[in-house]
Amino acid sequence: MRNWIECSGAARSVFILGLFLFLCTPWIGGAVAQSASSWQVGTPIATYWAGPAITDAVARQMVEGGFNLVWCGSEAELDVVHHHGLRGQLTSGLFTPASLDDPDRRQQLDALIARVSKHPALYSYHLIDEPSAAQFPALGKLVAYLRQRDPLHLAYINLFPTYANNQQLGTKGDTVTAYAEHLRLYVEQVKPSLISYDHYQFRLNGDSDQYFLNLAMIRRTAQEAGVPFLNIVQACTWAPDAMRIPNADELRYLVYTTAAYGAQGISYYVYAHPNHHGSLVGLDGTPGPLYYAVKSYNREFVAIAKELQPLRSIGAYHTLMRERGCEPLPSDAVFRIDSASSPVSPRGFLLGFFGAGQRPTH
């Protein structure tokens, strides 16, 4: 199957070519995930960051929008999402390293895990957003503690993007050096079952040129760790004087480039949240233009990522783009683009190569 799209803004005239094998088997993780956790991705993740409390009406809207993982702030909300066939990511003030150092809080944490670990809707525990490397040792202990008591569910942590500064990352050096060390320490000390990160590049005064750099570094780290990864992409503005709202084509560009790099999860910032504009849904629950766009994008992403689960992401190659992180198509590639019969594209194609072994078959 061949798909190509032409996008506007930062994504203008970018085409993505994907060939996918129609098979369905679970994600095959590597040594880190297999030795520490029994959790599996299952159905590839379509989720969001920051949304409303879960009610029947909200759950129905999320199902219609193609989402399959939603945020739950209580056990009662897990019951609601189960009724609608959704998976839940549970939040709690107990999911912090401090709970392990306080006997009363640890007892409460143990009781919570004992209650929810067998809930049919539970998928993951949310621990923290964008931790510094200084927090990794304590988070590693918490992740290990949760796995010991509930190895079937994900301990979810989201990481900083490449443009975070050294103080935020807790590492030194230039952009690539500091971020690579941040990722190395994270894998070594936390031993995640999934790597999640966010990257928001759509700006009023020129879009960031680090999107593919970040995507490439996360992909490489996830492959080396033997775990899947998830990309949180920009779907609003929270600073109208600096950040712009992406359009539907640009959002599709983010979804399909994420798939071409081999991700098993896509997430959008934000679903609906105060002081955020142009988001998927308004604070009154009214869907916006991007909600209607992701209704199809989510289903397309999940279908593609599911078929790619038994395969390995061998490479993601750009025929013309030379931004940081963009790897050119190898001279010995198994096939090449015939520019004479392809649509005109000043930024070229992105090719995702996949296969069961070292040689691409798809």
XYZ file of C-alpha atoms in Angstrom, residues 129-275:
147
model
C 5.919 14.400 33.170
C 9.344 15.575 31.987
C 11.624 14.551 34.858
C 15.229 15.686 35.135
C 17.961 13.067 35.044
C 18.493 13.753 38.752
C 15.092 12.151 39.363
C 15.829 8.971 37.420
C 17.284 6.855 40.273
C 14.228 7.421 42.475
C 11.877 6.864 39.549
C 13.697 3.640 38.736
C 12.947 2.390 42.245
C 9.285 3.335 41.891
C 8.979 1.643 38.493
C 10.584 -1.524 39.880
C 8.250 -1.411 42.895
C 5.170 -1.122 40.687
C 6.370 -3.904 38.400
C 6.953 -6.204 41.335
C 3.351 -5.763 42.445
C 1.758 -5.432 39.024
C 3.931 -6.580 36.110
C 1.030 -6.513 33.636
C 0.510 -2.745 33.517
C 2.712 0.066 32.243
C 4.434 2.577 34.524
C 4.182 5.623 32.256
C 6.664 8.506 32.215
C 6.927 11.238 29.582
C 10.271 12.822 28.666
C 11.468 16.276 27.650
C 12.086 17.152 23.968
C 15.502 17.915 22.484
C 15.045 21.670 22.914
C 14.895 21.420 26.719
C 17.878 23.158 28.302
C 20.683 21.510 30.252
C 19.154 22.378 33.606
C 15.854 20.791 32.641
C 17.525 17.671 31.252
C 20.011 17.381 34.097
C 22.837 16.727 31.644
C 25.600 18.768 30.001
C 26.745 19.510 26.476
C 25.228 20.674 23.216
C 21.736 19.650 22.097
C 22.622 16.179 20.831
C 25.178 15.372 23.534
C 22.952 16.449 26.427
C 19.841 14.740 25.084
C 21.646 11.504 24.237
C 23.003 11.359 27.784
C 19.548 12.109 29.182
C 18.128 9.167 27.223
C 21.017 6.882 28.166
C 20.569 7.569 31.867
C 16.815 7.128 31.574
C 17.073 3.684 30.022
C 19.873 2.614 32.352
C 18.341 3.843 35.607
C 14.579 3.668 35.034
C 14.400 0.708 32.631
C 11.161 1.822 30.981
C 8.819 -0.522 29.145
C 7.907 2.295 26.741
C 9.624 5.576 25.866
C 7.303 8.577 25.593
C 8.334 12.123 24.720
C 6.798 15.350 23.462
C 7.922 17.769 20.771
C 6.084 20.932 19.719
C 7.606 22.692 16.728
C 4.931 24.915 15.164
C 5.932 28.506 15.937
C 4.831 31.869 14.624
C 8.316 33.072 13.727
C 9.562 29.943 12.002
C 9.078 26.319 12.953
C 11.695 24.380 14.893
C 14.146 22.297 12.853
C 14.588 19.630 15.556
C 11.458 17.529 14.946
C 13.210 14.772 13.007
C 16.304 14.973 15.196
C 14.144 14.236 18.247
C 12.204 11.516 16.452
C 15.410 9.845 15.267
C 17.081 9.928 18.683
C 14.018 8.477 20.405
C 13.652 5.780 17.745
C 17.299 4.763 18.103
C 17.143 4.682 21.906
C 13.934 2.644 21.899
C 15.442 0.136 19.482
C 18.571 -0.254 21.573
C 16.456 -0.742 24.709
C 14.112 -3.164 22.978
C 10.977 -1.179 23.818
C 8.289 0.661 21.822
C 7.924 4.437 21.780
C 5.163 7.056 21.737
C 5.230 10.583 20.318
C 3.187 13.449 21.813
C 2.592 16.000 19.054
C 1.354 19.582 19.023
C -2.383 20.063 18.508
C -3.015 23.569 19.891
C -1.361 26.775 21.035
C -0.858 27.780 24.657
C 1.196 30.865 23.841
C -0.575 32.674 20.966
C 2.214 35.229 20.711
C 4.797 32.510 20.035
C 3.201 29.176 19.081
C 0.693 28.606 16.300
C -2.141 26.125 15.871
C -1.299 23.407 13.335
C -3.816 22.701 10.605
C -5.278 19.302 9.737
C -2.658 18.553 7.067
C 0.171 19.349 9.464
C -1.362 17.095 12.091
C -1.564 14.281 9.552
C 2.087 14.939 8.746
C 2.953 14.433 12.428
C 0.920 11.231 12.677
C 2.350 9.646 9.530
C 5.967 10.627 10.165
C 5.589 9.098 13.635
C 4.316 5.883 12.048
C 7.085 5.857 9.430
C 9.689 5.993 12.215
C 8.144 2.906 13.821
C 6.223 4.307 16.810
C 3.559 2.273 18.571
C 1.787 5.267 20.077
C 0.526 8.707 19.105
C -0.690 11.372 21.525
C -1.942 14.935 21.080
C -1.283 18.011 23.190
C -4.013 18.849 24.146
C -7.505 17.338 24.087
C -9.074 20.199 26.083
C -7.449 22.344 28.752
C -7.795 25.895 30.136
C -5.671 28.584 28.457
